[in-house]
Short mmCIF file of C-alpha atoms and ligand atoms in Angstrom, two decimals:
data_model
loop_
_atom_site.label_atom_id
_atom_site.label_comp_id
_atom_site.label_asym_id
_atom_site.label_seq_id
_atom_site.Cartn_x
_atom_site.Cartn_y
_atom_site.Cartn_z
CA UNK A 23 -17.98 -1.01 16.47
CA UNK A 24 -16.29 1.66 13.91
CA UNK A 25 -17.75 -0.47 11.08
CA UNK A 26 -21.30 0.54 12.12
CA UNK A 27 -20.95 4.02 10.88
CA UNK A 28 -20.23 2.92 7.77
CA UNK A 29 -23.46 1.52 6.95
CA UNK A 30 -26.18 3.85 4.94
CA UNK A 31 -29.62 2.74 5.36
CA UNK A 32 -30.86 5.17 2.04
CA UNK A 33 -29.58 7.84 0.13
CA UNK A 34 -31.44 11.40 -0.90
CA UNK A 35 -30.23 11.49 -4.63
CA UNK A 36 -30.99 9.00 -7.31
CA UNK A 37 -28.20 8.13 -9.62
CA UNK A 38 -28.70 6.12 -13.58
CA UNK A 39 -25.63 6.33 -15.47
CA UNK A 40 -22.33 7.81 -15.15
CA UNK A 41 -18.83 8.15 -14.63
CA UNK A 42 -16.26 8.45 -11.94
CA UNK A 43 -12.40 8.65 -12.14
CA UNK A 44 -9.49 8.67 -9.51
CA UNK A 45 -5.66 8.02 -9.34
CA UNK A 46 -4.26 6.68 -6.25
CA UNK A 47 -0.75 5.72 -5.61
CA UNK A 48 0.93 2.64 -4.42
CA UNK A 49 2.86 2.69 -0.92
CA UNK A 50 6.19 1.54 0.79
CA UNK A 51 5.68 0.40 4.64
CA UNK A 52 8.38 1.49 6.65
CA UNK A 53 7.16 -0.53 10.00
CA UNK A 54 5.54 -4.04 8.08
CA UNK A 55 1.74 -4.83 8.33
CA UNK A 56 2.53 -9.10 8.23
CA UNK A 57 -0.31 -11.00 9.79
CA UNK A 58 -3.95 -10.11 10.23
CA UNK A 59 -7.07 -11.46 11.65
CA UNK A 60 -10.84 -11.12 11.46
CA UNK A 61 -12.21 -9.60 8.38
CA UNK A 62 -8.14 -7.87 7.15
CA UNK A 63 -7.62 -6.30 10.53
CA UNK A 64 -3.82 -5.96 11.31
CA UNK A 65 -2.14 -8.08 14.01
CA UNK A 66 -0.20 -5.06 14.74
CA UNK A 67 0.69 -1.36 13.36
CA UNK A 68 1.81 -0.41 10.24
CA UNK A 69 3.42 2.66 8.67
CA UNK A 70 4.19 4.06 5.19
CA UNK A 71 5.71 6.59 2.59
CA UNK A 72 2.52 7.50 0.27
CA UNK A 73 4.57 7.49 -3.18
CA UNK A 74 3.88 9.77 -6.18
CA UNK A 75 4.91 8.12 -9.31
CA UNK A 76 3.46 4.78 -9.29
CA UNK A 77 0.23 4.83 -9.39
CA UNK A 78 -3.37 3.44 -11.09
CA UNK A 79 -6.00 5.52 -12.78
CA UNK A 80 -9.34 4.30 -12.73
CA UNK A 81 -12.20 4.73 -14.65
CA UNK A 82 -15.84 3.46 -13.40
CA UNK A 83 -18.43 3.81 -15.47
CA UNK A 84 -22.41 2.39 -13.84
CA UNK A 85 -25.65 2.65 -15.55
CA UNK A 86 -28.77 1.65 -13.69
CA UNK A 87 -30.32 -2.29 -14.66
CA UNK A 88 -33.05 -4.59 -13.92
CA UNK A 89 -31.05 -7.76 -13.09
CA UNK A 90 -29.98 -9.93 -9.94
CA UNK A 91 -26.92 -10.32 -8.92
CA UNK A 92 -23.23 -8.52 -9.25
CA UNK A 93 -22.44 -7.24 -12.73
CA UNK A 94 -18.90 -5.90 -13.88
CA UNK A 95 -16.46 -6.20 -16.06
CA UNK A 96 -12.27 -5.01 -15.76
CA UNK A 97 -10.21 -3.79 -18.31
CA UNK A 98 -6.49 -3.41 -18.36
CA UNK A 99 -4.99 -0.63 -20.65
CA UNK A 100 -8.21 -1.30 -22.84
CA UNK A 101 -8.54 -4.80 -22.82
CA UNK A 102 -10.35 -7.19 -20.85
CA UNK A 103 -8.67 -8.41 -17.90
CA UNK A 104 -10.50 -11.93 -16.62
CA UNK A 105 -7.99 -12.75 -14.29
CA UNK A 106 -8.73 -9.60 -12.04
CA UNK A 107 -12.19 -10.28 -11.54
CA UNK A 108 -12.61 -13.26 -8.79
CA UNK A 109 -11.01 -10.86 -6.62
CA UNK A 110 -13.51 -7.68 -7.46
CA UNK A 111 -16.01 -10.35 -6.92
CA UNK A 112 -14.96 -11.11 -3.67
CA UNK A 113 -14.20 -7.30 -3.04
CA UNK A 114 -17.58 -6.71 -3.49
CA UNK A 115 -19.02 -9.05 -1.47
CA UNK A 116 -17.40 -7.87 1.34
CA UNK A 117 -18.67 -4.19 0.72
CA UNK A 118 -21.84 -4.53 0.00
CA UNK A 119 -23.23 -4.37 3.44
CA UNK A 120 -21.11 -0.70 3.29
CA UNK A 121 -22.39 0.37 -0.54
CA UNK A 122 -26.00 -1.53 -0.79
CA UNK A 123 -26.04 0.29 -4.17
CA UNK A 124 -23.45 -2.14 -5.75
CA UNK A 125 -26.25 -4.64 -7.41
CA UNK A 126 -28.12 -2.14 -8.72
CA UNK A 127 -25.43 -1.26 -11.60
CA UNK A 128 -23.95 -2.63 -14.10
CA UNK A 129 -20.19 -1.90 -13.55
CA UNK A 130 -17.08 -0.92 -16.12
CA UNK A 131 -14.00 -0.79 -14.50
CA UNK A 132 -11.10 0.57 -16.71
CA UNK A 133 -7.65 0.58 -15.41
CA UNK A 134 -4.41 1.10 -16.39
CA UNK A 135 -0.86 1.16 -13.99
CA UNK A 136 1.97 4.71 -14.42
CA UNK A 137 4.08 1.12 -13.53
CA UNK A 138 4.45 -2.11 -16.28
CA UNK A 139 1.92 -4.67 -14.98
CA UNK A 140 5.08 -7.12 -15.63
CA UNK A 141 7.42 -4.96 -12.96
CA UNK A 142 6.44 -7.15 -10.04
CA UNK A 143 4.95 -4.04 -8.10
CA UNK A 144 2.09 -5.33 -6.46
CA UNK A 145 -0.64 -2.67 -7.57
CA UNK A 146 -2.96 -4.20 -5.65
CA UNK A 147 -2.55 -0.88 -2.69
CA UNK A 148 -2.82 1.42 -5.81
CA UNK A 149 -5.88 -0.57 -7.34
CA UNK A 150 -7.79 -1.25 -4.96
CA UNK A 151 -7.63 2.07 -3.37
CA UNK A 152 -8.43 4.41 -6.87
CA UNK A 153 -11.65 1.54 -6.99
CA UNK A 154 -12.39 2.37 -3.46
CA UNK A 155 -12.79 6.50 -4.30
CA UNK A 156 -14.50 5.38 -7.21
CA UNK A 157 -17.43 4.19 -5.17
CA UNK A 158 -16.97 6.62 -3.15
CA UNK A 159 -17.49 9.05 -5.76
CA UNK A 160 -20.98 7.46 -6.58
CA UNK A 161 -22.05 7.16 -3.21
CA UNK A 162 -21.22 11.18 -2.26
CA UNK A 163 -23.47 11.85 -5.48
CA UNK A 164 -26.48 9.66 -3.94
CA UNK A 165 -25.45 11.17 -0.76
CA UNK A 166 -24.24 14.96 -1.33
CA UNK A 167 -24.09 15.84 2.19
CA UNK A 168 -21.24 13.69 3.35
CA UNK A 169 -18.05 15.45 4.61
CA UNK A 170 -14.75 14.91 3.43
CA UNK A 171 -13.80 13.77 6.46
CA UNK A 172 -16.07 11.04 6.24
CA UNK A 173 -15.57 10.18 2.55
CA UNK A 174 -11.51 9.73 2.99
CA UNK A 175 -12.00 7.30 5.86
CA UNK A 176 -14.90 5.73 4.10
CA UNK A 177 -13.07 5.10 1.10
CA UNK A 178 -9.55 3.64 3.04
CA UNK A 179 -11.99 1.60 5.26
CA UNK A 180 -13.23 0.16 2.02
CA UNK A 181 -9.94 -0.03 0.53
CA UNK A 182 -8.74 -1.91 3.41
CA UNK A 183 -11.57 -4.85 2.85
CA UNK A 184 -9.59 -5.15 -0.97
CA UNK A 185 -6.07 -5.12 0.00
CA UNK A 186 -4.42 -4.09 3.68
CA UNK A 187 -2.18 -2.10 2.71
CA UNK A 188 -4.04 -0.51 -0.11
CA UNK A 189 -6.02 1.61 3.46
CA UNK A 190 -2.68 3.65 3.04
CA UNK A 191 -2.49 4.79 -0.18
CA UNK A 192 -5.54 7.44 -0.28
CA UNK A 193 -3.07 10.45 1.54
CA UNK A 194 0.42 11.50 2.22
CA UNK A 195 2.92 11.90 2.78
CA UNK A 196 2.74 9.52 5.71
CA UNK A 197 0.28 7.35 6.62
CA UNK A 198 -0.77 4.91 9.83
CA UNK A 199 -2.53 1.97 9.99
CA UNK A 200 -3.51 -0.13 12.56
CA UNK A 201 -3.81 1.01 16.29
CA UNK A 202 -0.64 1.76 18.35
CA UNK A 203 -1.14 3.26 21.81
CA UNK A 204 1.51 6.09 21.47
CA UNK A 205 -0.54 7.04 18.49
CA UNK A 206 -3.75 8.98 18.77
CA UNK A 207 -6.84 8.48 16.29
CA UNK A 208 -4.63 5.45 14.84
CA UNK A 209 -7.63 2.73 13.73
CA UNK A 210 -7.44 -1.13 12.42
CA UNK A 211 -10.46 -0.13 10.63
CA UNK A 212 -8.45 2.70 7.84
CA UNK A 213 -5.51 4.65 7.55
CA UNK A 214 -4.82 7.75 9.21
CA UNK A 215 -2.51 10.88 8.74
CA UNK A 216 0.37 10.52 10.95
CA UNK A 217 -0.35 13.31 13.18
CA UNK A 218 3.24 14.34 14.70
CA UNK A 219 5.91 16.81 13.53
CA UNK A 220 8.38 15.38 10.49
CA UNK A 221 11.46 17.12 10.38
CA UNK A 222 12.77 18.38 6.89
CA UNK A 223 15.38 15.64 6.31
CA UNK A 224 12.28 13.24 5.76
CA UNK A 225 10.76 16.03 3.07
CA UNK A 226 10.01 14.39 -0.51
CA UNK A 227 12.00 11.50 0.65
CA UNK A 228 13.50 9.09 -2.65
CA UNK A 229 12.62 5.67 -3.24
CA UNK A 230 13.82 4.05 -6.01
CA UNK A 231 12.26 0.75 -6.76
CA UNK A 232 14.96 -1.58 -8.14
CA UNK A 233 13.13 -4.19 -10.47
CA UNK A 234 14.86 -7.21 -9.65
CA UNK A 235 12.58 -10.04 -10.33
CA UNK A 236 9.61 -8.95 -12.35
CA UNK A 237 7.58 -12.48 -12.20
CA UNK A 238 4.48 -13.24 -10.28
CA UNK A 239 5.11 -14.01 -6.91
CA UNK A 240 5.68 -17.60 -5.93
CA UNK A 241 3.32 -16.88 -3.08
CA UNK A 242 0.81 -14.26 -2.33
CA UNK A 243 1.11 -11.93 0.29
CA UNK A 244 -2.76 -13.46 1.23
CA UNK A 245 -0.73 -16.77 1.98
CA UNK A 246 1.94 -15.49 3.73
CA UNK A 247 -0.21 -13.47 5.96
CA UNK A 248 -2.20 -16.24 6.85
CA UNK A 249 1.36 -18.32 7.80
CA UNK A 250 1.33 -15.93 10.56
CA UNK A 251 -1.49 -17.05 12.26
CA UNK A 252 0.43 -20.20 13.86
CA UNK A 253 4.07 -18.52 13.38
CA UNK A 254 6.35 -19.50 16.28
CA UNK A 255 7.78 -15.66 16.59
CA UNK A 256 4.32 -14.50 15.91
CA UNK A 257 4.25 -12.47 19.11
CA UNK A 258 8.17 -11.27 19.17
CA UNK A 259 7.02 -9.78 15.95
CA UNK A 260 4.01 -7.78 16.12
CA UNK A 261 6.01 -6.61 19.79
CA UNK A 262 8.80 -5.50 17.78
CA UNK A 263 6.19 -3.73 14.92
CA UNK A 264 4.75 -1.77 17.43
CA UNK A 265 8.34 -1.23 19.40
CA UNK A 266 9.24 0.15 15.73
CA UNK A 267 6.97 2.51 15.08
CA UNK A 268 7.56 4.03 19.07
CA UNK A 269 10.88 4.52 17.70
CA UNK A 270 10.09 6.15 14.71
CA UNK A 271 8.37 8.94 16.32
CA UNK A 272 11.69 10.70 17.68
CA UNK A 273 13.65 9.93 14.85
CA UNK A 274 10.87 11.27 12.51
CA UNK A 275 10.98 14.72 15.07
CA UNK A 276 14.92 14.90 15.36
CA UNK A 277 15.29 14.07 11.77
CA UNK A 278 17.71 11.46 12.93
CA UNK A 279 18.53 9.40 9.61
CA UNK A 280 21.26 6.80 10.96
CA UNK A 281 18.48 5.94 13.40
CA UNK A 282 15.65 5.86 10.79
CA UNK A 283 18.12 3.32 8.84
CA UNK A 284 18.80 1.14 11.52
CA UNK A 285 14.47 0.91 11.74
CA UNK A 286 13.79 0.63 8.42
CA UNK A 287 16.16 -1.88 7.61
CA UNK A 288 15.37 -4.72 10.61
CA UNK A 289 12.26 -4.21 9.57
CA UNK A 290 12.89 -5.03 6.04
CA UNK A 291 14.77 -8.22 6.77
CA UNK A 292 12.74 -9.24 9.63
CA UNK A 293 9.69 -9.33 7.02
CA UNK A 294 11.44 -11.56 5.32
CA UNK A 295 13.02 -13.78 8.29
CA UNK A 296 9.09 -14.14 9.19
CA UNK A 297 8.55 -16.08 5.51
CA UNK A 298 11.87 -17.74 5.66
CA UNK A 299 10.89 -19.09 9.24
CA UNK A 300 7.28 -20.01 8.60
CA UNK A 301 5.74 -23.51 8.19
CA UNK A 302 5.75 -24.11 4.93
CA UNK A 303 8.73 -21.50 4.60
CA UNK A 304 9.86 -19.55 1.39
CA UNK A 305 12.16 -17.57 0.45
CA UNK A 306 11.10 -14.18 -1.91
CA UNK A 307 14.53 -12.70 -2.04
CA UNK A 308 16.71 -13.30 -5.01
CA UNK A 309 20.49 -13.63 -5.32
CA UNK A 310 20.66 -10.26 -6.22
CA UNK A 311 18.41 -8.90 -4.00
CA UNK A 312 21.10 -9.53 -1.65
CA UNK A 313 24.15 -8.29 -3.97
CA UNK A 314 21.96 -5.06 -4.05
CA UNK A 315 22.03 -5.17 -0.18
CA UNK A 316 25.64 -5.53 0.39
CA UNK A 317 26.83 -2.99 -2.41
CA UNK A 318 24.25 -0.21 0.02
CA UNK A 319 25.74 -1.34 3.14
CA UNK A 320 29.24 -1.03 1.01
CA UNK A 321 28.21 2.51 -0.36
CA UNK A 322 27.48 4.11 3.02
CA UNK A 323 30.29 2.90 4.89
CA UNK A 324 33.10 4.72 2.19
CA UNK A 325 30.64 7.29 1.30
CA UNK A 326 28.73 8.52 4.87
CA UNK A 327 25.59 8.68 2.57
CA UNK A 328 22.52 7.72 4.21
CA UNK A 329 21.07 5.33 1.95
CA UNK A 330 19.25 2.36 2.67
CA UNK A 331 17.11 -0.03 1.81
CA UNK A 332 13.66 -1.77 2.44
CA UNK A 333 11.56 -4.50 0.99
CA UNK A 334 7.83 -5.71 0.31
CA UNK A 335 6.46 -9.25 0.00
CA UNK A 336 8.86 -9.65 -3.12
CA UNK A 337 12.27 -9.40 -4.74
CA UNK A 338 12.93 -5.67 -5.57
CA UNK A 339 14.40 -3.54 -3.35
CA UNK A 340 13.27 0.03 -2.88
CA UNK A 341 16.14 2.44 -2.37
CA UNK A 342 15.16 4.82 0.43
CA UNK A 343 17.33 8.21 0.50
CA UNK A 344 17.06 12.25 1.46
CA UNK A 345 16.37 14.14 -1.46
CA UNK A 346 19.84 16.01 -0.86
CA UNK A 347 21.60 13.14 -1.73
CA UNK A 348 19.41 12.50 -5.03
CA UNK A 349 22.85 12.65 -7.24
CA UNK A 350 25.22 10.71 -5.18
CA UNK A 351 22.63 8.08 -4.77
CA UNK A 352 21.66 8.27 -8.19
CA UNK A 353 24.86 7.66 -9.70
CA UNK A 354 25.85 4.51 -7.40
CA UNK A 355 22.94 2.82 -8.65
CA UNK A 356 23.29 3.81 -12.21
CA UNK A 357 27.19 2.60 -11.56
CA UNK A 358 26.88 -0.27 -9.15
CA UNK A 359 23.39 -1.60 -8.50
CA UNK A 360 21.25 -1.45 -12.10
CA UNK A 361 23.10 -4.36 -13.19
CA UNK A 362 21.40 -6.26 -10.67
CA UNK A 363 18.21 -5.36 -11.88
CA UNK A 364 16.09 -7.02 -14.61
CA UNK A 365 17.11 -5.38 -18.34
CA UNK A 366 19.22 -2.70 -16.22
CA UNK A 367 15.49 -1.50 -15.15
CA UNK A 368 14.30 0.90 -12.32
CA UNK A 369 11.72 3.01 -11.16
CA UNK A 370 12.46 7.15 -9.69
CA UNK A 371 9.49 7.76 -7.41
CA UNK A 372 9.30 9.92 -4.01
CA UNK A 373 6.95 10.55 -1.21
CA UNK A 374 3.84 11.86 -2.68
CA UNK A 375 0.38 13.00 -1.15
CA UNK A 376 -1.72 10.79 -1.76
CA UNK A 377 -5.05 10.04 -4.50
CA UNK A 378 -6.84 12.69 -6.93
CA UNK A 379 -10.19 12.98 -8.67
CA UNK A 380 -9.72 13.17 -12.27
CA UNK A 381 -12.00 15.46 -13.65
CA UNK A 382 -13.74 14.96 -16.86
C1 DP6 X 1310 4.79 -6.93 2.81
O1 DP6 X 1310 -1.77 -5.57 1.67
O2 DP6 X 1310 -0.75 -7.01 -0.12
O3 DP6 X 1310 3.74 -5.20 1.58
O4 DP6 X 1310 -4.20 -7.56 2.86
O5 DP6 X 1310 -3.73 -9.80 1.90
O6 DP6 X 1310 -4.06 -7.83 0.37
P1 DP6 X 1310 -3.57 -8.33 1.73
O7 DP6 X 1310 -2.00 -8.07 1.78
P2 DP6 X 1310 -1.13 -6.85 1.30
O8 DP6 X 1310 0.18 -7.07 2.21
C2 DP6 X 1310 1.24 -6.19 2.14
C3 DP6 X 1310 2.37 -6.68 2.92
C4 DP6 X 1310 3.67 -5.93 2.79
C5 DP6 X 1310 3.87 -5.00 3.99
C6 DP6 X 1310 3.10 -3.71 4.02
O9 DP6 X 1310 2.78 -3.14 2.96
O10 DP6 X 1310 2.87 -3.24 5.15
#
């Protein structure tokens, strides 16, 4: 069992009080992680675009105490955020078996988004994974001797047990999740590097996240995963996930766009025919989530660009194009699609590489 090696019996450094601090991105899936089992291991594959601008910078701060028990407290851009900490609570219960330090401090976590908590970006990928390398951080000081090998797979396999998805955020520029045959090294268990040749046209790829709806979700990604679990396409759809991602691999080596689009997109709106067709169903998309669609598929067919589009568990549509065609694509959505968006308002982000220490 992978999860074995992940257990420390003791550690050769004592630690009282500190600090530790790390920025990690959030992530855009390009083949959809939808439906898990066991303790948040994928029902099938999963792969993503690492992103650079949005992104959460934590702050954890531990002194030593005398007391039973899990002690912590979260703060959002400086003020105390209650509502975040049932699921740190439950985070760290499900770690502890991996960090037995965590009762043995008293815990402030300070956080704060590059993205307006309001935007409807889910930070939990970004979140969880900068509190994952936070840990991290404390354990490699108790434990100096710890390669970085092990400390990056450590910290996704942690980050993983917080979010899914967040297991993909700690490195770039794209990153694997989940086991697919075709793919060596691939784990349930944490992310990995994809570890095939990328041709250039996929080099600092654009997203621009198109904030169309920026309320909280009517239901949580949680929920809908668990709606898989008795889904009547269950099976077509972790078939076609892994089907996907064998796809991607030429298309990622031939640097062949129009067949990248055709990919990304079923994927997108197969995501969301999984909700729609669920028991209870729901619908996330919003009226203008689908003008936004139309006006793309529109754009490319009188302009040849290769622009597309994909979505997460939500409203907003992320605007996937080459960085060649940054001005074109640019300008259509300044013309044509920001008036479909909340207040006019979007995000400019591209692929990125992944988390950094901050250093004091
Ligand atoms: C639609 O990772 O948010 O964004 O594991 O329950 O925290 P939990 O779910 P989460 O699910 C993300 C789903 C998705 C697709 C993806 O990112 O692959």
């Amino acid at each position: 069992m992978p999860e074995h090696r992940f257990i420390v019996c003791n550690y050769s450094h004592n630690l009282t009080s500190g600090a530790v601090s790390w920025q990690s991105p959030s992530n855009i899936a390009l083949v959809k992680y939808w439906g898990k089992y066991g303790e948040q291991l994928p029902m099938n594959a999963s792969i993503s675009f690492t992103l650079k601008n949005c992104n959460t910078k934590t702050v954890l701060s531990f002194k030593k105490k005398n007391t039973a028990g899990f002690d912590f407290e979260v703060f959002l851009d400086g003020k105390r955020e209650e509502s975040f900490e049932p699921k740190i609570q439950k985070f760290f219960e499900r770690v502890e078996v991996y960090l037995p330090f965590l009762k043995e401090f008293k815990f402030k976590i300070e956080t704060s988004n590059s993205f307006p908590h309001s935007s409807g970006i889910a930070s939990s990928a970004s979140g969880m994974s900068a509190l994952a390398l936070c840990l991290m951080d404390m354990e490699q000081q108790m434990q100096p001797n710890i390669t970085n090998e092990y400390f990056i797979e450590k910290a996704s396999f942690l980050a993983r047990l917080g979010s899914g998805s967040a297991c993909r955020s700690l490195e770039g520029p794209l990153i694997v999740w989940g086991e697919h045959p075709e793919i060596e090294g691939s784990s349930n268990y944490f992310g990995t590097k994809y570890p095939f040749a990328v041709h250039k046209n996929f080099e600092n790829y654009q997203d621009t996240i198109l904030l169309v709806d920026k309320g909280e979700k009517q239901v949580s990604s949680t929920l809908g995963h668990d709606l898989m679990v008795d889904h009547p396409f269950a099976e077509q759809r972790f078939r076609q996930a892994k089907d996907n991602l064998s796809k991607l691999i030429p298309v990622f080596k031939n640097g062949d766009i129009s067949e990248f689009i055709k990919i990304v997109e079923s994927e997108a709106l197969s995501l969301h025919a999984m909700m729609m067709t669920s028991i209870p169903y729901f619908i996330l998309m919003k009226p203008n989530t689908l003008e936004i669609i139309n006006h793309i598929w529109k754009f490319r067919e009188i302009s040849g660009s290769n622009v597309c589009f994909t979505l997460d568990a939500g409203a907003n549509v992320h605007v996937l194009y080459p960085e060649s065609e940054k001005e074109i694509v640019l300008q259509f959505i300044n013309n044509k699609l920001s008036q479909f968006c909340k207040n006019g308002e979007y995000i400019e982000d591209e692929v990125g590489l992944g988390a950094e220490a901050i250093l004091n």
